[in-house]
Tab-separated table of C-alpha atoms and ligand atoms in Angstrom:
chain	number	residue	atom	x	y	z
A	1	MET	CA	-0.013	0.001	-0.009
A	2	THR	CA	2.708	2.488	0.911
A	3	ASP	CA	4.552	1.307	-2.217
A	4	ASP	CA	1.500	2.234	-4.352
A	5	LEU	CA	1.476	5.662	-2.756
A	6	MET	CA	5.156	6.170	-3.302
A	7	ARG	CA	4.873	5.184	-6.940
A	8	ALA	CA	1.834	7.333	-7.809
A	9	GLY	CA	2.552	8.637	-11.323
A	10	SER	CA	0.052	11.540	-11.410
A	11	LEU	CA	-1.804	13.771	-8.999
A	12	ASP	CA	-5.117	12.139	-10.005
A	13	GLU	CA	-3.699	8.714	-9.223
A	14	LEU	CA	-2.406	10.004	-5.880
A	15	TYR	CA	-5.883	11.450	-5.031
A	16	THR	CA	-7.509	8.112	-5.896
A	17	LEU	CA	-5.101	6.204	-3.662
A	18	LEU	CA	-5.559	8.697	-0.811
A	19	LYS	CA	-9.374	8.663	-0.790
A	20	PRO	CA	-9.892	5.231	0.865
A	21	LEU	CA	-7.365	6.334	3.498
A	22	SER	CA	-9.686	9.270	4.335
A	23	THR	CA	-6.958	11.662	3.344
A	24	GLY	CA	-7.159	14.544	0.898
A	25	PRO	CA	-4.712	17.003	-0.655
A	26	GLY	CA	-4.838	20.346	1.145
A	27	TRP	CA	-3.846	22.078	-2.081
A	28	ASN	CA	-6.785	20.757	-4.093
A	29	LYS	CA	-9.917	21.250	-2.003
A	30	PRO	CA	-13.260	22.061	-3.650
A	31	ALA	CA	-13.756	24.909	-1.153
A	32	PRO	CA	-11.244	27.019	0.739
A	33	SER	CA	-10.939	26.534	4.494
A	34	LEU	CA	-9.895	30.150	5.093
A	35	TRP	CA	-11.599	33.349	3.998
A	36	ASP	CA	-10.976	37.020	4.519
A	37	GLU	CA	-13.865	37.841	6.849
A	38	PRO	CA	-16.875	36.130	8.449
A	39	ARG	CA	-19.311	34.602	5.987
A	40	LYS	CA	-22.910	35.660	6.267
A	41	THR	CA	-24.243	32.143	6.659
A	42	PHE	CA	-27.281	32.995	8.815
A	43	VAL	CA	-29.600	35.825	7.811
A	44	PRO	CA	-31.210	38.688	9.683
A	45	PHE	CA	-34.870	37.936	10.498
A	46	ARG	CA	-37.756	39.153	12.650
A	47	TRP	CA	-40.418	36.951	14.284
A	48	ARG	CA	-43.704	38.501	15.403
A	49	TYR	CA	-45.235	37.900	18.795
A	50	ASP	CA	-48.829	38.233	17.522
A	51	GLN	CA	-48.256	35.341	15.133
A	52	ALA	CA	-46.520	33.221	17.783
A	53	LYS	CA	-49.324	33.934	20.249
A	54	ALA	CA	-51.983	32.862	17.724
A	55	ALA	CA	-50.078	29.661	16.893
A	56	LEU	CA	-49.505	28.860	20.582
A	57	GLY	CA	-53.238	29.394	21.189
A	58	ALA	CA	-53.953	26.683	18.580
A	59	ALA	CA	-51.209	24.476	20.063
A	60	GLY	CA	-52.919	24.936	23.448
A	61	ARG	CA	-56.021	23.255	22.021
A	62	LEU	CA	-54.060	20.592	20.160
A	63	ILE	CA	-51.304	19.451	22.490
A	64	ASN	CA	-50.876	19.246	26.264
A	65	THR	CA	-47.859	19.166	28.573
A	66	GLU	CA	-48.206	15.380	29.023
A	67	LEU	CA	-47.328	14.912	25.368
A	68	ALA	CA	-45.147	17.973	24.806
A	69	GLU	CA	-42.324	18.317	27.348
A	70	ARG	CA	-42.521	22.008	26.407
A	71	ARG	CA	-45.175	23.747	24.293
A	72	ASN	CA	-42.819	25.886	22.304
A	73	LEU	CA	-42.214	27.252	18.847
A	74	ILE	CA	-38.655	27.099	17.549
A	75	LEU	CA	-37.508	30.248	15.711
A	76	PHE	CA	-35.266	28.736	13.057
A	77	ASN	CA	-33.193	30.933	10.835
A	78	PRO	CA	-34.602	30.702	7.278
A	79	VAL	CA	-31.499	29.418	5.477
A	80	PRO	CA	-31.382	26.206	3.447
A	81	GLY	CA	-30.762	23.108	5.526
A	82	ASN	CA	-31.529	24.732	8.851
A	83	ASP	CA	-34.621	23.882	10.881
A	84	TYR	CA	-33.366	24.683	14.370
A	85	ALA	CA	-30.774	27.331	15.118
A	86	THR	CA	-31.785	31.000	15.305
A	87	THR	CA	-28.147	32.042	14.863
A	88	ARG	CA	-25.033	29.853	14.638
A	89	THR	CA	-24.791	29.335	18.400
A	90	LEU	CA	-28.147	30.396	19.825
A	91	LEU	CA	-31.769	29.263	19.766
A	92	ALA	CA	-34.838	31.306	20.581
A	93	ALA	CA	-38.335	29.818	21.080
A	94	TYR	CA	-41.727	31.129	22.142
A	95	GLN	CA	-43.398	29.100	24.905
A	96	MET	CA	-46.888	29.095	26.400
A	97	ILE	CA	-48.304	27.340	29.446
A	98	LEU	CA	-52.058	27.169	30.143
A	99	PRO	CA	-53.726	27.869	33.487
A	100	GLN	CA	-53.359	24.870	35.864
A	101	GLU	CA	-50.735	23.252	33.627
A	102	LYS	CA	-47.291	22.090	34.766
A	103	ALA	CA	-44.311	21.462	32.499
A	104	ARG	CA	-42.171	18.723	34.026
A	105	SER	CA	-38.726	19.359	35.425
A	106	HIS	CA	-35.509	18.408	33.640
A	107	ARG	CA	-31.931	19.517	33.371
A	108	HIS	CA	-29.445	19.725	30.499
A	109	THR	CA	-25.997	21.059	29.742
A	110	PRO	CA	-27.235	23.832	27.429
A	111	ASN	CA	-27.586	27.141	29.250
A	112	ALA	CA	-31.056	28.636	29.057
A	113	LEU	CA	-32.965	31.725	30.067
A	114	ARG	CA	-36.383	33.238	29.417
A	115	LEU	CA	-37.829	36.683	29.000
A	116	ILE	CA	-41.413	36.761	30.300
A	117	VAL	CA	-43.758	38.508	27.873
A	118	ASP	CA	-47.281	38.002	29.312
A	119	ALA	CA	-47.999	36.350	32.639
A	120	ASP	CA	-50.507	36.939	35.413
A	121	ASP	CA	-49.733	36.407	39.093
A	122	GLY	CA	-49.353	32.699	39.640
A	123	ALA	CA	-47.139	31.665	36.671
A	124	TYR	CA	-43.748	30.391	37.806
A	125	THR	CA	-40.531	28.512	37.100
A	126	VAL	CA	-38.867	26.215	39.657
A	127	VAL	CA	-35.049	26.350	39.423
A	128	ASP	CA	-33.157	23.877	41.618
A	129	GLY	CA	-36.135	23.736	44.023
A	130	VAL	CA	-36.594	27.530	44.196
A	131	LYS	CA	-39.905	28.870	42.911
A	132	LEU	CA	-39.545	32.100	40.941
A	133	MET	CA	-42.726	33.916	39.998
A	134	MET	CA	-42.952	35.175	36.406
A	135	ARG	CA	-43.831	38.786	35.716
A	136	PRO	CA	-43.684	40.507	32.297
A	137	GLY	CA	-40.188	41.841	31.602
A	138	ASP	CA	-38.508	39.464	34.101
A	139	VAL	CA	-35.514	37.457	32.938
A	140	LEU	CA	-35.090	34.036	34.592
A	141	LEU	CA	-31.941	31.950	34.221
A	142	THR	CA	-31.559	28.177	34.095
A	143	PRO	CA	-27.827	27.663	33.603
A	144	ASN	CA	-26.083	24.408	32.616
A	145	TRP	CA	-27.372	21.437	34.656
A	146	CYS	CA	-29.867	23.347	36.851
A	147	TRP	CA	-33.187	21.554	37.332
A	148	HIS	CA	-36.097	23.558	35.907
A	149	GLY	CA	-39.815	23.147	35.338
A	150	HIS	CA	-42.697	25.561	34.861
A	151	GLY	CA	-46.236	25.936	36.158
A	152	ASN	CA	-49.215	28.268	35.929
A	153	GLU	CA	-51.629	28.811	38.819
A	154	SER	CA	-52.974	32.041	37.289
A	155	PRO	CA	-56.263	32.255	35.324
A	156	ALA	CA	-54.502	33.295	32.063
A	157	PRO	CA	-52.064	31.608	29.697
A	158	ALA	CA	-48.402	32.672	30.300
A	159	TYR	CA	-46.123	33.448	27.377
A	160	TRP	CA	-42.362	33.862	27.317
A	161	ILE	CA	-39.345	33.643	25.016
A	162	ASP	CA	-36.688	31.018	25.731
A	163	PHE	CA	-33.066	31.426	24.680
A	164	LEU	CA	-30.613	28.544	24.745
A	165	ASP	CA	-27.075	27.802	23.535
A	166	THR	CA	-28.180	24.395	22.151
A	167	PRO	CA	-26.708	24.996	18.696
A	168	LEU	CA	-23.314	25.671	20.327
A	169	ILE	CA	-23.653	22.537	22.465
A	170	HIS	CA	-24.598	20.560	19.332
A	171	ALA	CA	-21.432	21.824	17.630
A	172	LEU	CA	-19.138	21.122	20.597
A	173	GLU	CA	-20.898	17.812	21.485
A	174	PRO	CA	-21.084	17.930	25.338
A	175	MET	CA	-24.846	17.337	25.442
A	176	PHE	CA	-26.355	15.741	28.554
A	177	PHE	CA	-30.051	15.710	29.448
A	178	GLU	CA	-31.938	14.193	32.367
A	179	PRO	CA	-35.636	14.185	33.273
A	180	HIS	CA	-36.315	14.879	36.972
A	181	PRO	CA	-36.709	11.591	38.904
A	182	GLU	CA	-39.894	12.950	40.565
A	183	THR	CA	-41.283	14.420	37.266
A	184	TYR	CA	-42.102	17.709	39.002
A	185	GLU	CA	-39.273	18.982	41.189
A	186	PRO	CA	-40.484	19.670	44.765
A	187	VAL	CA	-40.434	23.354	45.771
A	188	THR	CA	-38.239	24.120	48.786
A	189	ARG	CA	-38.880	27.897	48.884
A	190	THR	CA	-40.329	30.831	46.938
A	191	THR	CA	-38.327	34.039	46.456
A	192	THR	CA	-37.856	37.134	44.318
A	193	GLU	CA	-34.218	37.558	45.427
A	194	SER	CA	-32.222	35.060	43.430
A	195	PRO	CA	-29.142	35.170	41.195
A	196	MET	CA	-31.433	33.363	38.691
A	197	ARG	CA	-33.864	36.255	38.473
A	198	PHE	CA	-33.544	39.756	36.972
A	199	GLY	CA	-36.780	41.570	37.785
A	200	TRP	CA	-38.344	44.081	35.408
A	201	GLU	CA	-38.654	46.789	38.111
A	202	ASP	CA	-34.972	46.519	38.816
A	203	THR	CA	-34.129	46.738	35.075
A	204	LEU	CA	-36.240	49.911	34.701
A	205	ARG	CA	-34.626	51.489	37.780
A	206	ARG	CA	-31.102	50.636	36.590
A	207	LEU	CA	-31.825	51.959	33.100
A	208	SER	CA	-33.220	55.208	34.496
A	209	GLU	CA	-30.071	55.671	36.616
A	210	ALA	CA	-27.636	54.759	33.811
A	211	ALA	CA	-25.642	57.436	32.025
A	212	LYS	CA	-27.515	57.927	28.744
A	213	THR	CA	-25.704	57.063	25.481
A	214	PRO	CA	-28.683	57.003	23.063
A	215	SER	CA	-26.566	56.924	19.923
A	216	GLY	CA	-23.990	54.402	21.101
A	217	PRO	CA	-24.005	51.055	19.272
A	218	TYR	CA	-26.269	49.571	21.947
A	219	GLY	CA	-28.187	52.670	23.003
A	220	THR	CA	-28.066	52.877	26.792
A	221	GLN	CA	-27.405	49.387	28.033
A	222	ILE	CA	-27.050	47.659	31.369
A	223	GLU	CA	-25.764	44.132	31.805
A	224	LEU	CA	-27.731	41.403	33.577
A	225	GLY	CA	-25.044	39.360	35.346
A	226	ASN	CA	-21.367	39.539	34.451
A	227	PRO	CA	-21.881	37.615	32.263
A	228	ALA	CA	-25.210	35.970	33.056
A	229	MET	CA	-23.911	32.536	32.060
A	230	ALA	CA	-20.671	30.978	30.776
A	231	THR	CA	-21.702	31.177	27.122
A	232	ILE	CA	-24.411	33.870	27.049
A	233	SER	CA	-24.320	37.502	28.030
A	234	LEU	CA	-27.509	39.502	28.605
A	235	HIS	CA	-28.041	43.236	28.285
A	236	MET	CA	-31.115	45.403	28.599
A	237	VAL	CA	-30.943	48.084	25.935
A	238	LEU	CA	-32.849	51.341	26.341
A	239	LEU	CA	-33.625	53.021	23.019
A	240	GLN	CA	-34.874	56.545	23.502
A	241	SER	CA	-37.695	57.733	21.272
A	242	GLY	CA	-36.322	59.092	18.005
A	243	ALA	CA	-32.665	58.338	18.749
A	244	GLU	CA	-30.763	56.147	16.307
A	245	THR	CA	-27.994	53.853	17.536
A	246	ALA	CA	-24.620	53.837	15.749
A	247	ALA	CA	-24.385	51.164	13.055
A	248	HIS	CA	-21.828	48.513	13.987
A	249	ARG	CA	-20.980	44.877	13.394
A	250	THR	CA	-19.545	42.270	15.695
A	251	THR	CA	-18.266	38.714	15.453
A	252	SER	CA	-20.723	37.793	18.214
A	253	ASN	CA	-24.218	36.553	17.406
A	254	ASN	CA	-27.059	38.620	18.850
A	255	ILE	CA	-30.741	38.011	19.317
A	256	TYR	CA	-32.924	40.913	20.392
A	257	ALA	CA	-36.296	40.532	22.058
A	258	VAL	CA	-38.568	43.504	22.577
A	259	ALA	CA	-39.541	43.913	26.250
A	260	GLN	CA	-41.209	47.286	25.708
A	261	GLY	CA	-42.013	49.743	22.913
A	262	HIS	CA	-41.800	49.710	19.158
A	263	GLY	CA	-39.376	50.782	16.487
A	264	ALA	CA	-37.260	49.466	13.632
A	265	SER	CA	-33.830	47.982	13.057
A	266	VAL	CA	-31.766	48.173	9.895
A	267	ILE	CA	-29.707	45.008	9.608
A	268	ASP	CA	-27.277	44.735	6.711
A	269	GLY	CA	-29.472	47.060	4.631
A	270	GLN	CA	-32.788	45.360	5.474
A	271	SER	CA	-35.346	47.116	7.632
A	272	PHE	CA	-37.422	45.250	10.235
A	273	VAL	CA	-40.122	46.944	12.278
A	274	TRP	CA	-40.758	45.520	15.726
A	275	SER	CA	-43.016	45.825	18.726
A	276	ARG	CA	-43.344	44.234	22.153
A	277	GLY	CA	-42.683	40.477	22.163
A	278	ASP	CA	-40.984	40.366	18.759
A	279	VAL	CA	-37.622	38.624	18.270
A	280	ILE	CA	-34.904	39.838	15.893
A	281	ALA	CA	-31.878	37.753	14.814
A	282	VAL	CA	-28.673	39.652	14.105
A	283	PRO	CA	-26.140	37.021	13.017
A	284	ALA	CA	-22.396	37.694	13.259
A	285	TRP	CA	-20.843	40.436	11.198
A	286	ARG	CA	-24.109	42.021	10.045
A	287	PRO	CA	-23.923	45.802	10.420
A	288	HIS	CA	-27.009	46.987	12.290
A	289	SER	CA	-28.621	49.945	14.014
A	290	HIS	CA	-31.880	50.526	15.869
A	291	CYS	CA	-34.368	53.358	16.086
A	292	ALA	CA	-37.374	53.461	18.423
A	293	ASN	CA	-40.675	55.332	17.917
A	294	GLU	CA	-41.150	55.549	21.684
A	295	ASP	CA	-38.876	54.758	24.625
A	296	SER	CA	-38.233	51.068	24.151
A	297	VAL	CA	-36.354	48.306	25.941
A	298	LEU	CA	-34.767	45.361	24.184
A	299	LEU	CA	-33.176	42.311	25.734
A	300	ARG	CA	-29.963	41.552	23.903
A	301	VAL	CA	-28.900	37.910	24.113
A	302	SER	CA	-25.392	37.280	22.867
A	303	ASP	CA	-22.678	34.639	22.620
A	304	GLU	CA	-20.113	37.362	23.397
A	305	PRO	CA	-18.616	35.451	26.377
A	306	VAL	CA	-17.658	32.604	24.061
A	307	LEU	CA	-15.996	34.884	21.502
A	308	GLN	CA	-14.348	36.824	24.301
A	309	LYS	CA	-12.845	33.752	25.992
A	310	LEU	CA	-11.550	32.496	22.677
A	311	ASP	CA	-10.042	35.899	21.842
A	312	LEU	CA	-12.241	36.103	18.755
A	313	LEU	CA	-14.422	39.099	19.599
A	314	ARG	CA	-14.079	41.914	17.054
A	315	CYS	CA	-16.405	44.865	16.562
A	316	ASP	CA	-16.243	47.814	14.246
A	317	ALA	CA	-18.443	50.550	12.830
A	318	GLY	CA	-19.489	48.368	9.892
B	1	1HN	C1	-36.172	23.755	27.061
B	1	1HN	O1	-35.685	22.867	27.956
B	1	1HN	C2	-37.067	24.748	27.469
B	1	1HN	O2	-37.021	24.127	29.728
B	1	1HN	C3	-37.530	25.674	26.562
B	1	1HN	O3	-38.531	25.551	29.123
B	1	1HN	C4	-37.138	25.622	25.225
B	1	1HN	C5	-35.844	24.585	23.481
B	1	1HN	C6	-34.967	23.630	23.039
B	1	1HN	C7	-34.468	22.678	23.938
B	1	1HN	C8	-34.854	22.706	25.256
B	1	1HN	C9	-37.562	24.826	28.882
B	1	1HN	C10	-36.243	24.629	24.787
B	1	1HN	C11	-35.765	23.695	25.714
């Protein structure tokens, strides 16, 4: 075999001999493995809360939490071959739980969090035995390997937006998942003071006290956590009515969710209007800016910590 290789009389013959050895010539690849700047693989997109809410209403009639571990709608980026990821590393999903329903507890290695959009008093998440009530605008964390389940003791359906790093975990492979041995994790206590909870009131107070930079790349932003989780950073972005943020691009992937207000974002030349509950994907290296029609607050979910740790975070004015 090595003799055949040594005696190869032409490049084509050499390639043919190499193939069964699962070896290829680095100088003759169909596609380059290096390129001059990030490719725009995933596209900018906007998902509307009113549509998600209507679809989840139908799903509420058609499927229960016995059959569906979670009643959620995956916001997949509309590029060929993709039916899951919202951006390369992140997933967003809308979820709804009906009055008196419980969604069973489980844990997994992907980091997760949710932004509550509509919930009456009585909707909750249990994280590692701690019951956290859901109020609109709250952000609740369920980091890597924390038990979590949801329930709704209020008279109205509760809606929220989940964000996970599942696409990153799929790429890196360290996926572990476990259903809770008791199906519904017992509650040990109820609290509003938890490192797993960023309350809406606190967000509004911090934003009102923050030094205002309305035309910075992220408007006026505060960070939730530092970072919130190992792979995901969270910021609440205040966009003041009429102010336009500076266009910029970054190697991080960003998903914005509208906690309050309405406005529009220009992402790589495409304009997307948005209002409360909408989700906007800004994949890596897409120049973008935002403008609000009234004072608005966006949750910015980003894989910045990953890029930062790997020394791969770059931003410029686009
Ligand atoms: C998940 O575990 C939840 O626990 C929500 O509420 C959305 C999307 C993909 C994979 C796991 C949850 C999810 C998810």
